[in-house]
Coordinates of C-alpha atoms and ligand atoms in Angstrom, one line a residue:
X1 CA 91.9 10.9 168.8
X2 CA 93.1 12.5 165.8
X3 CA 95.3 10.1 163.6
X4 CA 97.4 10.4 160.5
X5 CA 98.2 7.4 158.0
X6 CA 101.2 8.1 155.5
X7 CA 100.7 5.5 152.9
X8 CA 97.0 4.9 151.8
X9 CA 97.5 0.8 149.9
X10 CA 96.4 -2.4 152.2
X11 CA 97.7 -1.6 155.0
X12 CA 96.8 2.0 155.0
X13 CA 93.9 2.3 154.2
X14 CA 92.5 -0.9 156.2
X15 CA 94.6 0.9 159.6
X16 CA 92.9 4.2 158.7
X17 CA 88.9 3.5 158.5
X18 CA 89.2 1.1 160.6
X19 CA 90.7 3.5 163.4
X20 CA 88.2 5.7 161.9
X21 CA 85.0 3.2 162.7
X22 CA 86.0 3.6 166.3
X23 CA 85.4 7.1 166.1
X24 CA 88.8 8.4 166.0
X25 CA 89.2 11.4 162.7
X26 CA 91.6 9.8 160.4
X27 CA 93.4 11.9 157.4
X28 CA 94.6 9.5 155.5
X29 CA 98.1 10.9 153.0
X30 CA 99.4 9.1 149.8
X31 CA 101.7 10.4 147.0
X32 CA 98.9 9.0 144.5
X33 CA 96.5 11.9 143.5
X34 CA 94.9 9.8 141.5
X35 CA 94.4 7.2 144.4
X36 CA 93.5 10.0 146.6
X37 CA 91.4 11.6 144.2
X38 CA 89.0 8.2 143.8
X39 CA 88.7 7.5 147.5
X40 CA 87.5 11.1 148.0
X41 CA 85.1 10.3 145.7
X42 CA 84.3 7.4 147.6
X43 CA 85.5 5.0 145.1
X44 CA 87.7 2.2 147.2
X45 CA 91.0 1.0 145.4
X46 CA 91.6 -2.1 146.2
X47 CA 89.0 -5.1 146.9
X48 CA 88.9 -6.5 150.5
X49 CA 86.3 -8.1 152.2
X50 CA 83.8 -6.2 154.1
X51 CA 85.6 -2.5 153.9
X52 CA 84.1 -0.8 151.8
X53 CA 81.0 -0.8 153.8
X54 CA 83.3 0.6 156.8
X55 CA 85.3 3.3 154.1
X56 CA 81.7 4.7 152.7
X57 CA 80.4 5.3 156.3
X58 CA 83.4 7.0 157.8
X59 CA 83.7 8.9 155.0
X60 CA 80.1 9.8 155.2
X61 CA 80.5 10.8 158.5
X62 CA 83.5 12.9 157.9
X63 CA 86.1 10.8 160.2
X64 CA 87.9 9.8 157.2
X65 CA 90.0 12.0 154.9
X66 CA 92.4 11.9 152.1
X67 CA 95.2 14.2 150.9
X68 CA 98.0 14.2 149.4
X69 CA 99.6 17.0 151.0
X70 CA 101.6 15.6 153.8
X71 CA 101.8 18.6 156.1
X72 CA 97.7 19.3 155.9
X73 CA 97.8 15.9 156.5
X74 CA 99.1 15.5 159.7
X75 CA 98.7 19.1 161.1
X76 CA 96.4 17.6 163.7
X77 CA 97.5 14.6 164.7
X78 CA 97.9 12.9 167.9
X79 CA 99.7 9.7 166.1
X80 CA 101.4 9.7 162.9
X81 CA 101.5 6.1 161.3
X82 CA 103.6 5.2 158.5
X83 CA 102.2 1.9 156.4
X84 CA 104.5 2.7 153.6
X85 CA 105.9 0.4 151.3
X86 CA 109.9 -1.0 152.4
X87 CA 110.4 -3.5 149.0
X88 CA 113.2 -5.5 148.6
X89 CA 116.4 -3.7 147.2
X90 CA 119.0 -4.7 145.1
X91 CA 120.4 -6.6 148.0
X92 CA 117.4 -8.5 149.3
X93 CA 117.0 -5.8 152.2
X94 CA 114.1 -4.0 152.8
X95 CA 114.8 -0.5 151.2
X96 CA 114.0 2.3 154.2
X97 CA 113.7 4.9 151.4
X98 CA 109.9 5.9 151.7
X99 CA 109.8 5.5 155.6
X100 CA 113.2 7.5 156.2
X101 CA 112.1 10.0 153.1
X102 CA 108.9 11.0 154.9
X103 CA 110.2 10.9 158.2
X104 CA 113.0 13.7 156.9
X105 CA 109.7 15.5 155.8
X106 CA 108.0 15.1 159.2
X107 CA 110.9 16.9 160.7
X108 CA 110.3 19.5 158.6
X109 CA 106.8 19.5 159.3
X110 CA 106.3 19.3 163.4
X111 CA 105.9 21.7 165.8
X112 CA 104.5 20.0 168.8
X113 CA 104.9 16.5 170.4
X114 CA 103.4 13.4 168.3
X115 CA 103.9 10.1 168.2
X116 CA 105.4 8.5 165.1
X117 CA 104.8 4.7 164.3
X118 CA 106.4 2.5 162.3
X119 CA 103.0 0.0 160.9
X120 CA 105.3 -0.9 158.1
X121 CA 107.2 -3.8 157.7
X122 CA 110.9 -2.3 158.8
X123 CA 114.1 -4.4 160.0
X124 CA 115.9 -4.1 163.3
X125 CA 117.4 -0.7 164.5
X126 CA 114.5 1.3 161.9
X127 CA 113.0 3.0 164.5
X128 CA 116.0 4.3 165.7
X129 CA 116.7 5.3 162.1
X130 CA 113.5 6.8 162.1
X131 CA 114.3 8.9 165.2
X132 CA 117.4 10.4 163.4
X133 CA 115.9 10.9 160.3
X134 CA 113.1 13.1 162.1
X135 CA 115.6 14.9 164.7
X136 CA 117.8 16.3 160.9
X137 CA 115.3 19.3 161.0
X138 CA 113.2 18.9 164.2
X139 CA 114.7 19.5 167.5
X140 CA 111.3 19.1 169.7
X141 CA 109.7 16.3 171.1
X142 CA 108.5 13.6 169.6
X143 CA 108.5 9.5 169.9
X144 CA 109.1 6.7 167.6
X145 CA 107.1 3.2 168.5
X146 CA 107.4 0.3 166.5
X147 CA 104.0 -1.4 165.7
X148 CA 104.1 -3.9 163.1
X149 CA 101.0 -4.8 161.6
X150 CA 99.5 -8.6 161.2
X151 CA 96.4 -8.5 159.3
X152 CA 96.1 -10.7 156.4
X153 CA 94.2 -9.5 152.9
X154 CA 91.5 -11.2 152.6
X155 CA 90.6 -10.8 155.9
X156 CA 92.3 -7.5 156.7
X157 CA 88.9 -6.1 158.3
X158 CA 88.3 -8.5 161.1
X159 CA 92.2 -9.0 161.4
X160 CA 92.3 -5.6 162.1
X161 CA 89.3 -5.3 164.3
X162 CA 89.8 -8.0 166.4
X163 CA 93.2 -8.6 166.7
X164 CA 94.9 -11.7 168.3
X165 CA 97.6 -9.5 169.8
X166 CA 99.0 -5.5 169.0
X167 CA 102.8 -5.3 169.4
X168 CA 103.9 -2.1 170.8
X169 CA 107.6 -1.2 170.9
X170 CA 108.4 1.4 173.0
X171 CA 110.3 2.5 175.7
X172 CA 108.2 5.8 175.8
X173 CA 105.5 6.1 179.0
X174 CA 103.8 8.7 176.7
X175 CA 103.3 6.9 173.8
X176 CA 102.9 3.9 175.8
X177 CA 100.1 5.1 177.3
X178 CA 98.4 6.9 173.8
X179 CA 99.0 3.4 171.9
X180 CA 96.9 1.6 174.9
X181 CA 93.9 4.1 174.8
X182 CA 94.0 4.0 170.7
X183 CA 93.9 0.3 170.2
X184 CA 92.0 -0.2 173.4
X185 CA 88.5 -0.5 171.6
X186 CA 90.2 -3.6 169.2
X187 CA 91.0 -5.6 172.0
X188 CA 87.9 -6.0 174.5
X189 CA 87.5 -9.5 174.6
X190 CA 91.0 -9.7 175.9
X191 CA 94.0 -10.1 173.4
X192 CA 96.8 -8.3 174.9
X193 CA 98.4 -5.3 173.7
X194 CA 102.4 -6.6 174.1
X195 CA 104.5 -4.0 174.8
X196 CA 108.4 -4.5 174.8
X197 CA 111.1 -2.5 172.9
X198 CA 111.5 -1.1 169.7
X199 CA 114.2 -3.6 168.3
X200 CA 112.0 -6.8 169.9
X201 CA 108.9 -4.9 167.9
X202 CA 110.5 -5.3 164.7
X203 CA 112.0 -8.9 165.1
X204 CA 108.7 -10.0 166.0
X205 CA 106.8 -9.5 162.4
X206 CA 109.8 -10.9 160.3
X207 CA 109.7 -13.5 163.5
X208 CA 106.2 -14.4 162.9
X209 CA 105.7 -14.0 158.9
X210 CA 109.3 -15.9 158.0
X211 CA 108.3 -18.9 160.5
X212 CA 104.2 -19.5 158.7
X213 CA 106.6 -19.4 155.3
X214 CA 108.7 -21.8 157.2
X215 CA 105.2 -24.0 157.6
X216 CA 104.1 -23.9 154.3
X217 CA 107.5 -24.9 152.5
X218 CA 107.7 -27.6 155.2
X219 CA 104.4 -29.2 154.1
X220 CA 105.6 -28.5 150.2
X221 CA 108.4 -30.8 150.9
X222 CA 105.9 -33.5 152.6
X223 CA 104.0 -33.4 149.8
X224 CA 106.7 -33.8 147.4
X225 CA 107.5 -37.2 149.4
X226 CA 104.1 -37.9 148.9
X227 CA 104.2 -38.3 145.7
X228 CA 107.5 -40.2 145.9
X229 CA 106.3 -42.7 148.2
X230 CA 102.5 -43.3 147.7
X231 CA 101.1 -41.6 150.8
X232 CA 98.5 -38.5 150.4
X233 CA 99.3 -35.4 151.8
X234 CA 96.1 -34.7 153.1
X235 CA 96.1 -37.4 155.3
X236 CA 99.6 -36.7 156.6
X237 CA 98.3 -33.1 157.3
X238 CA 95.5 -33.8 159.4
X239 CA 97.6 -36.4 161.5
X240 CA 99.7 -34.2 162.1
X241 CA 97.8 -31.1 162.4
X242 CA 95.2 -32.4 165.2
X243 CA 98.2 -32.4 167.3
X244 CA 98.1 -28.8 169.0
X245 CA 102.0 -28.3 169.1
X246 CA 101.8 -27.9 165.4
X247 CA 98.1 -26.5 164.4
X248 CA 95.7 -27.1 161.9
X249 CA 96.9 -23.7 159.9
X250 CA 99.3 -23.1 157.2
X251 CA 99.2 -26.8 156.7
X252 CA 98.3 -27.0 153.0
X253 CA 100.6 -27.7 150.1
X254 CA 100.3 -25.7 147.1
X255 CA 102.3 -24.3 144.2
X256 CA 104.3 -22.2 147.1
X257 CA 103.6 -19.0 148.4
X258 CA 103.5 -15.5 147.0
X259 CA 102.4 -11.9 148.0
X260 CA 103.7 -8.9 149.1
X261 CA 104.8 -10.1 152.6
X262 CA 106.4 -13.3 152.7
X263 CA 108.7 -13.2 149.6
X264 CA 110.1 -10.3 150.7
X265 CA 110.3 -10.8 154.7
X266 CA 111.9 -14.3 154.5
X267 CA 114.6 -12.7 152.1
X268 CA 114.8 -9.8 154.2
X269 CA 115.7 -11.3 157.9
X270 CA 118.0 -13.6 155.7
X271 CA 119.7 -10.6 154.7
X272 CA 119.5 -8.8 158.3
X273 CA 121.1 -12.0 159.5
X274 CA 123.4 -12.3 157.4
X275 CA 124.3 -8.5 158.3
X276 CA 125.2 -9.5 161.8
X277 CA 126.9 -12.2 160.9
X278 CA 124.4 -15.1 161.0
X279 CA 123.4 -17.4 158.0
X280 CA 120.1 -18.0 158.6
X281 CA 120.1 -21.9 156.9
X282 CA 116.8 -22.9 158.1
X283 CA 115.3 -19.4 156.2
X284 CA 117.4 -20.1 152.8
X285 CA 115.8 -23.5 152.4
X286 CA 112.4 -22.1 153.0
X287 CA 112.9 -19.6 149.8
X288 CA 115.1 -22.5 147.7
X289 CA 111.9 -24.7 148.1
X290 CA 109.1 -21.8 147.6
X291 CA 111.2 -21.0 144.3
X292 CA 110.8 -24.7 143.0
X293 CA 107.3 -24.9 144.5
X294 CA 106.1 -21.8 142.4
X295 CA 106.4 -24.5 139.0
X296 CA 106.0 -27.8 140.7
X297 CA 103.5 -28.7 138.2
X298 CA 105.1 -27.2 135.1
X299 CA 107.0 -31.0 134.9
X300 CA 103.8 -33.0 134.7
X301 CA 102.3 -30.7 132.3
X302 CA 105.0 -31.0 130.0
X303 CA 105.1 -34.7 130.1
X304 CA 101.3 -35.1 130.2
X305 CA 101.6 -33.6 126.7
X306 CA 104.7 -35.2 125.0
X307 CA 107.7 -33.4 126.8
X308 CA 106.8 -29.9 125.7
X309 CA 104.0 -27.1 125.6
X310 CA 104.6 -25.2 122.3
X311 CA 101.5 -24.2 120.7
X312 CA 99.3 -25.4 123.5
X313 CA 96.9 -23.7 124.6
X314 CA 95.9 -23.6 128.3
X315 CA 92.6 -22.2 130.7
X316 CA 94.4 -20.9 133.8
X317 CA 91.8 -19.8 137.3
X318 CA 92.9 -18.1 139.8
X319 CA 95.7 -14.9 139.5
X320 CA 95.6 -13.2 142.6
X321 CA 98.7 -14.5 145.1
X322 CA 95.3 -16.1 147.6
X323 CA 91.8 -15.6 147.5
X324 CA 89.7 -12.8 148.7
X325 CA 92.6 -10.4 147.6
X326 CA 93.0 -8.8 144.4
X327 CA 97.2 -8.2 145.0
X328 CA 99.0 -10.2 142.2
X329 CA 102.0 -9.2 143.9
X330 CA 105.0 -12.4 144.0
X331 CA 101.5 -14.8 142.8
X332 CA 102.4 -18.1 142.4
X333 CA 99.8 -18.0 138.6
X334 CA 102.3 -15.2 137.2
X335 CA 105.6 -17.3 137.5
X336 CA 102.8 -20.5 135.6
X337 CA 102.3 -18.0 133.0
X338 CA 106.2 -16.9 132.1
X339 CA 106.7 -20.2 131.7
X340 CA 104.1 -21.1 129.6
X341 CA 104.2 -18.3 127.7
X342 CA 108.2 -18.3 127.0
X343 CA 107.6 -22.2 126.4
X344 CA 105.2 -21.4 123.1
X345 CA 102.3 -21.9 124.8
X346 CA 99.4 -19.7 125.2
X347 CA 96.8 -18.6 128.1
X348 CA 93.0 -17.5 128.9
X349 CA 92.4 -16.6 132.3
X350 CA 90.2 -15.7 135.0
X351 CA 89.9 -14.4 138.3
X352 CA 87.2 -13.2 140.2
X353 CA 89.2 -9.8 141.8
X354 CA 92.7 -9.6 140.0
X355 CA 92.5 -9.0 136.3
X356 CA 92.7 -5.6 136.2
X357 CA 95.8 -5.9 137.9
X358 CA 97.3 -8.9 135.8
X359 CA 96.0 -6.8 132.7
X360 CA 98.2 -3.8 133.4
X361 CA 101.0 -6.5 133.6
X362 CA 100.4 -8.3 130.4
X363 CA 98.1 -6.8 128.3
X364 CA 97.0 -9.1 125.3
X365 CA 99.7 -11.6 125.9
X366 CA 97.0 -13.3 127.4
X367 CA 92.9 -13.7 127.4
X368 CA 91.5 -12.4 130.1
X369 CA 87.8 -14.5 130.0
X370 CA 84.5 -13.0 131.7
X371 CA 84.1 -16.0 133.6
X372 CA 85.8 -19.4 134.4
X373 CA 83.7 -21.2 132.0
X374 CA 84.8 -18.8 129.0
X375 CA 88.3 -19.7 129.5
X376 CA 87.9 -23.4 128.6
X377 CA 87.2 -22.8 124.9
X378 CA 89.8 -24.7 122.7
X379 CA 92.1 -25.3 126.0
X380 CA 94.2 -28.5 126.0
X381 CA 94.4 -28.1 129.9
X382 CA 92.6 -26.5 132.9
X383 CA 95.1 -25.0 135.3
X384 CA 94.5 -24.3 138.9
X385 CA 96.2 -21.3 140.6
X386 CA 94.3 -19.8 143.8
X387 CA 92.0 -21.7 145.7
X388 CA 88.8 -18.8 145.2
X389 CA 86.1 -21.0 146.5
X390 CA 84.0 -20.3 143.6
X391 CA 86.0 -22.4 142.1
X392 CA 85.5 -25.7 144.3
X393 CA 82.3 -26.9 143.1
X394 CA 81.9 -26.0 139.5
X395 CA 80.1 -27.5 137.0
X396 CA 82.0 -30.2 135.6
X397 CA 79.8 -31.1 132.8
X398 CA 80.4 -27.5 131.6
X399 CA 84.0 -28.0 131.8
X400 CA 83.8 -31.7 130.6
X401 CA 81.9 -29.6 127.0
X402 CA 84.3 -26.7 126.8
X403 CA 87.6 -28.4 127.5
X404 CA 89.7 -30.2 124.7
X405 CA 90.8 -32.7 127.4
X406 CA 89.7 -34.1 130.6
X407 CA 92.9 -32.5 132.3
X408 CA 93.1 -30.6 135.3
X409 CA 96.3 -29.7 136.6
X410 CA 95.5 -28.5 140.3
X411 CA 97.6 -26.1 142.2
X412 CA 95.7 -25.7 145.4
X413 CA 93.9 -29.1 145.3
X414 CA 90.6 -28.0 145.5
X415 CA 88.8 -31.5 144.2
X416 CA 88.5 -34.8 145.6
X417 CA 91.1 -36.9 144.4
X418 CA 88.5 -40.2 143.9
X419 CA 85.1 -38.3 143.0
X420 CA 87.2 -36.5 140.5
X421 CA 88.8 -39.8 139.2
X422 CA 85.3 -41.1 138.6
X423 CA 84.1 -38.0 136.4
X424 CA 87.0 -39.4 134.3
X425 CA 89.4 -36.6 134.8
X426 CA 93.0 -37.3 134.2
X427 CA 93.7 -34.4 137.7
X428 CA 97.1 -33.7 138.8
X429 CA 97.4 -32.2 142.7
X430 CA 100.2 -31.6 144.9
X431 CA 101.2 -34.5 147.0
X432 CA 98.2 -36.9 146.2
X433 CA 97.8 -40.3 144.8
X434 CA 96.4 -38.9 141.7
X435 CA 100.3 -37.9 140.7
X436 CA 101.4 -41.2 141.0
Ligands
NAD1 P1 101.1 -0.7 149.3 O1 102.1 -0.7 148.2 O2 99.7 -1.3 149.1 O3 100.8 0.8 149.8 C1 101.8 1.7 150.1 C2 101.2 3.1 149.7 O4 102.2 4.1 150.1 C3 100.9 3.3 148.3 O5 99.6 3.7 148.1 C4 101.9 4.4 147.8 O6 101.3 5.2 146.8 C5 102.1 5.1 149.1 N1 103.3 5.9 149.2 C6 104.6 5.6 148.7 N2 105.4 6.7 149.0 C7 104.7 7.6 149.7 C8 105.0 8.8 150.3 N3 106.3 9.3 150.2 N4 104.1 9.5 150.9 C9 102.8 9.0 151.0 N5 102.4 7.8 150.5 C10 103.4 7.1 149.8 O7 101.8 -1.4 150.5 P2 101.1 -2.3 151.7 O8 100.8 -3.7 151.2 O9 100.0 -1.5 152.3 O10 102.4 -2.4 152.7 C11 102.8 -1.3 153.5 C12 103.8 -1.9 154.5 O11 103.0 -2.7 155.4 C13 104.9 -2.7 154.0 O12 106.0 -2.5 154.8 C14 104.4 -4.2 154.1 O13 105.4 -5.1 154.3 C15 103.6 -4.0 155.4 N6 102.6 -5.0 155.6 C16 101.8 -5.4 154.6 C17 100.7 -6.3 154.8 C18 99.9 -6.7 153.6 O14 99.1 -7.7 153.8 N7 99.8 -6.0 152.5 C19 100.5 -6.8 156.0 C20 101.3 -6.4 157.1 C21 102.4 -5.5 156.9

């Protein structure tokens, strides 16, 4: 099949080479020549697990192109998708601009019938939005299918591979029928494709993304009633999680959660709801308590060191919003930093992936160290951000050397509460004893 992908970031590019490895021809389209102009060279743009392996081959074998001229781009295609971006506006919507702009262009653009997909994130009614937006300056056939994506970065390959389930929207027998041949090769061992209507479709991501938020600022507030009464969270999670109503995932506490996705999704159906007339209460709480959450240890660093942070200085791993993942975007480390930095204090970093990224953001506000160890010179504190697992077993006689202070303030609580204890630590988690 020949396939189209207007928007080359995550979800892009992940959607295009991997409907490439399938041995489909993919032209892949961004407004970024400079983005196009490195993956033609075979230089991948953003770090995720086991893709570039997949990128370099179908671009070797010439089922993967880039371009940045829409209508070359999608002269051929079968299936059009669009993984653009749909930020938060000024409102807390999700602004349509990119996905309604490019649909105006792909009016201008077809002459023949093609199927046009919504892959980004898009509230209710978009597709229908879509539709009109295309129909302006095209008056042939064409449909619009809603199929909201699910992978996660980090493990956007095999996400995107091997798919628990692809939601189709679509009340279209043609493009029904196109969507079940093109994702047919991702679901073999048997995860269904669900089809149902466009308006379902779109629900179904802000369903599924604003309920695991829902999960993790549900176990934040646990946690923080941990440390009120004496019990440790990480008990409490795996009582509760061995029961199969509520699952073993998206159980951890933490200093909240960030990214490109949640953030703006929870805000966004709050906003839709609220639209058609709904208040969404359950929704609001889950963003009131991810906002405290993002500097739920900022307190007991404060008070660990007199009640204020001025002229501190602090060693701070992990930037990316998770592990694996090099996107900084809403990370919980960036909202630590502000704070410390407007508070007097100041910061040497490291992340395996996302300095680059944090270093276009803050430039020498901050060190940015060559490896964890090199951020503990002259630091008062170690702060813990994103659970990389490079970080779980580390040499603590390193740290013990380079640190000013036995302190760790942990945001992901990566070390055993007791074995830590006995190293002589003084270790602040989330929701364990160690707070008390
Ligand atoms: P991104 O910012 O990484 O990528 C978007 C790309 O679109 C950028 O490369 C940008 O240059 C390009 N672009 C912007 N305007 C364009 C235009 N007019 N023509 C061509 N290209 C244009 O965004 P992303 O993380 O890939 O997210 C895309 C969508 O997918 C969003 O709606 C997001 O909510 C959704 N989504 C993201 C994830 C994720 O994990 N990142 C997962 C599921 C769904």
């Amino acid at each position: 099949m020949k396939i189209s992908v207007v928007g080359t970031g995550y979800v892009g590019l992940v959607s295009g080479t991997c409907f490439a490895e399938t041995g489909n021809y993919v032209t892949c389209v961004d407004i970024d020549p400079k983005k196009v102009e490195k993956l033609r060279a075979g230089q991948i743009t953003i770090f995720e697990p086991g893709l570039e392996k997949l990128f370099l081959r179908n671009l070797k074998e010439g089922r993967l192109l880039f371009t940045t001229d829409l209508a070359q781009g999608v002269r051929e295609a079968d299936i059009i998708f669009l993984a653009l971006p749909t930020p938060p506006g000024e409102d807390g919507s999700a602004d349509l601009k990119y996905v309604l702009g490019v649909a105006r262009d792909l009016g201008r653009i077809l002459d023949r019938y093609v199927v046009i997909v919504d892959k980004s994130t898009v509230p209710v009614g978009t597709a229908e939005k879509v539709r009109a937006a295309v129909a302006e300056n095209y008056a042939g056939e064409f449909d619009v299918v809603s199929n909201p994506e699910f992978l996660r970065e980090g493990v956007a390959v095999d996400d995107f591979m091997k798919p628990d389930r692809v939601v189709v929207g679509t009340q279209s027998e043609r493009a029904r029928k196109l969507m079940s041949e093109l994702y047919g090769p991702y679901l073999r061992s048997g995860n269904p494709v669900i089809f149902m209507d466009e308006r379902s479709a779109e629900l179904t991501k802000y369903a599924a993304n604003s309920f695991l938020a829902t999960k993790i600022s549900f176990m934040n507030e646990v946690a923080q009633l941990c440390e009120r009464l004496g019990a440790d969270v990480d008990l409490v999670r795996r009582g509760i999680g061995s029961d199969e109503r509520i699952g073993k995932r998206f159980l951890f506490p933490g200093i909240g959660y960030g990214g490109s996705c949640f953030p703006k999704d929870v805000q966004a159906l709050v906003k839709s709801s609220s639209e058609v007339g709904y208040d969404f209460r359950i929704l609001k709480s889950v963003m009131d308590v991810n906002e405290r959450q993002k500097l739920h240890l900022m307190p007991s660093i404060r008070s660990y060191f007199g009640g204020g942070i001025a002229g501190r200085h602090f060693a701070l791993w992990g930037l990316a919003f998770k592990p694996n993942t090099d996107d900084i975007r809403e990370a919980p480390a960036l909202y630590m930093i502000d704070a410390m930095l407007s508070e007097g204090a100041s910061v040497a970093c490291f992340d395996p992936e996302a300095m680059d990224n944090v270093r276009a953001l803050y430039g020498d506000r901050i060190r940015f160290a060559d490896n964890p160890y090199d951020t503990l010179q002259e630091a008062d504190a170690l702060i813990i951000a994103t659970e990389w697992n490079e970080f779980r077993t580390p040499d603590f006689l390193r740290i013990v050397k380079n640190l000013k202070n036995k302190v760790i303030f942990d945001g992901r609580n990566l070390f055993d509460v007791e074995a830590i204890r006995d190293l002589g630590f003084h270790y602040v988690s989330v929701g364990r004893p160690a707070n008390l």
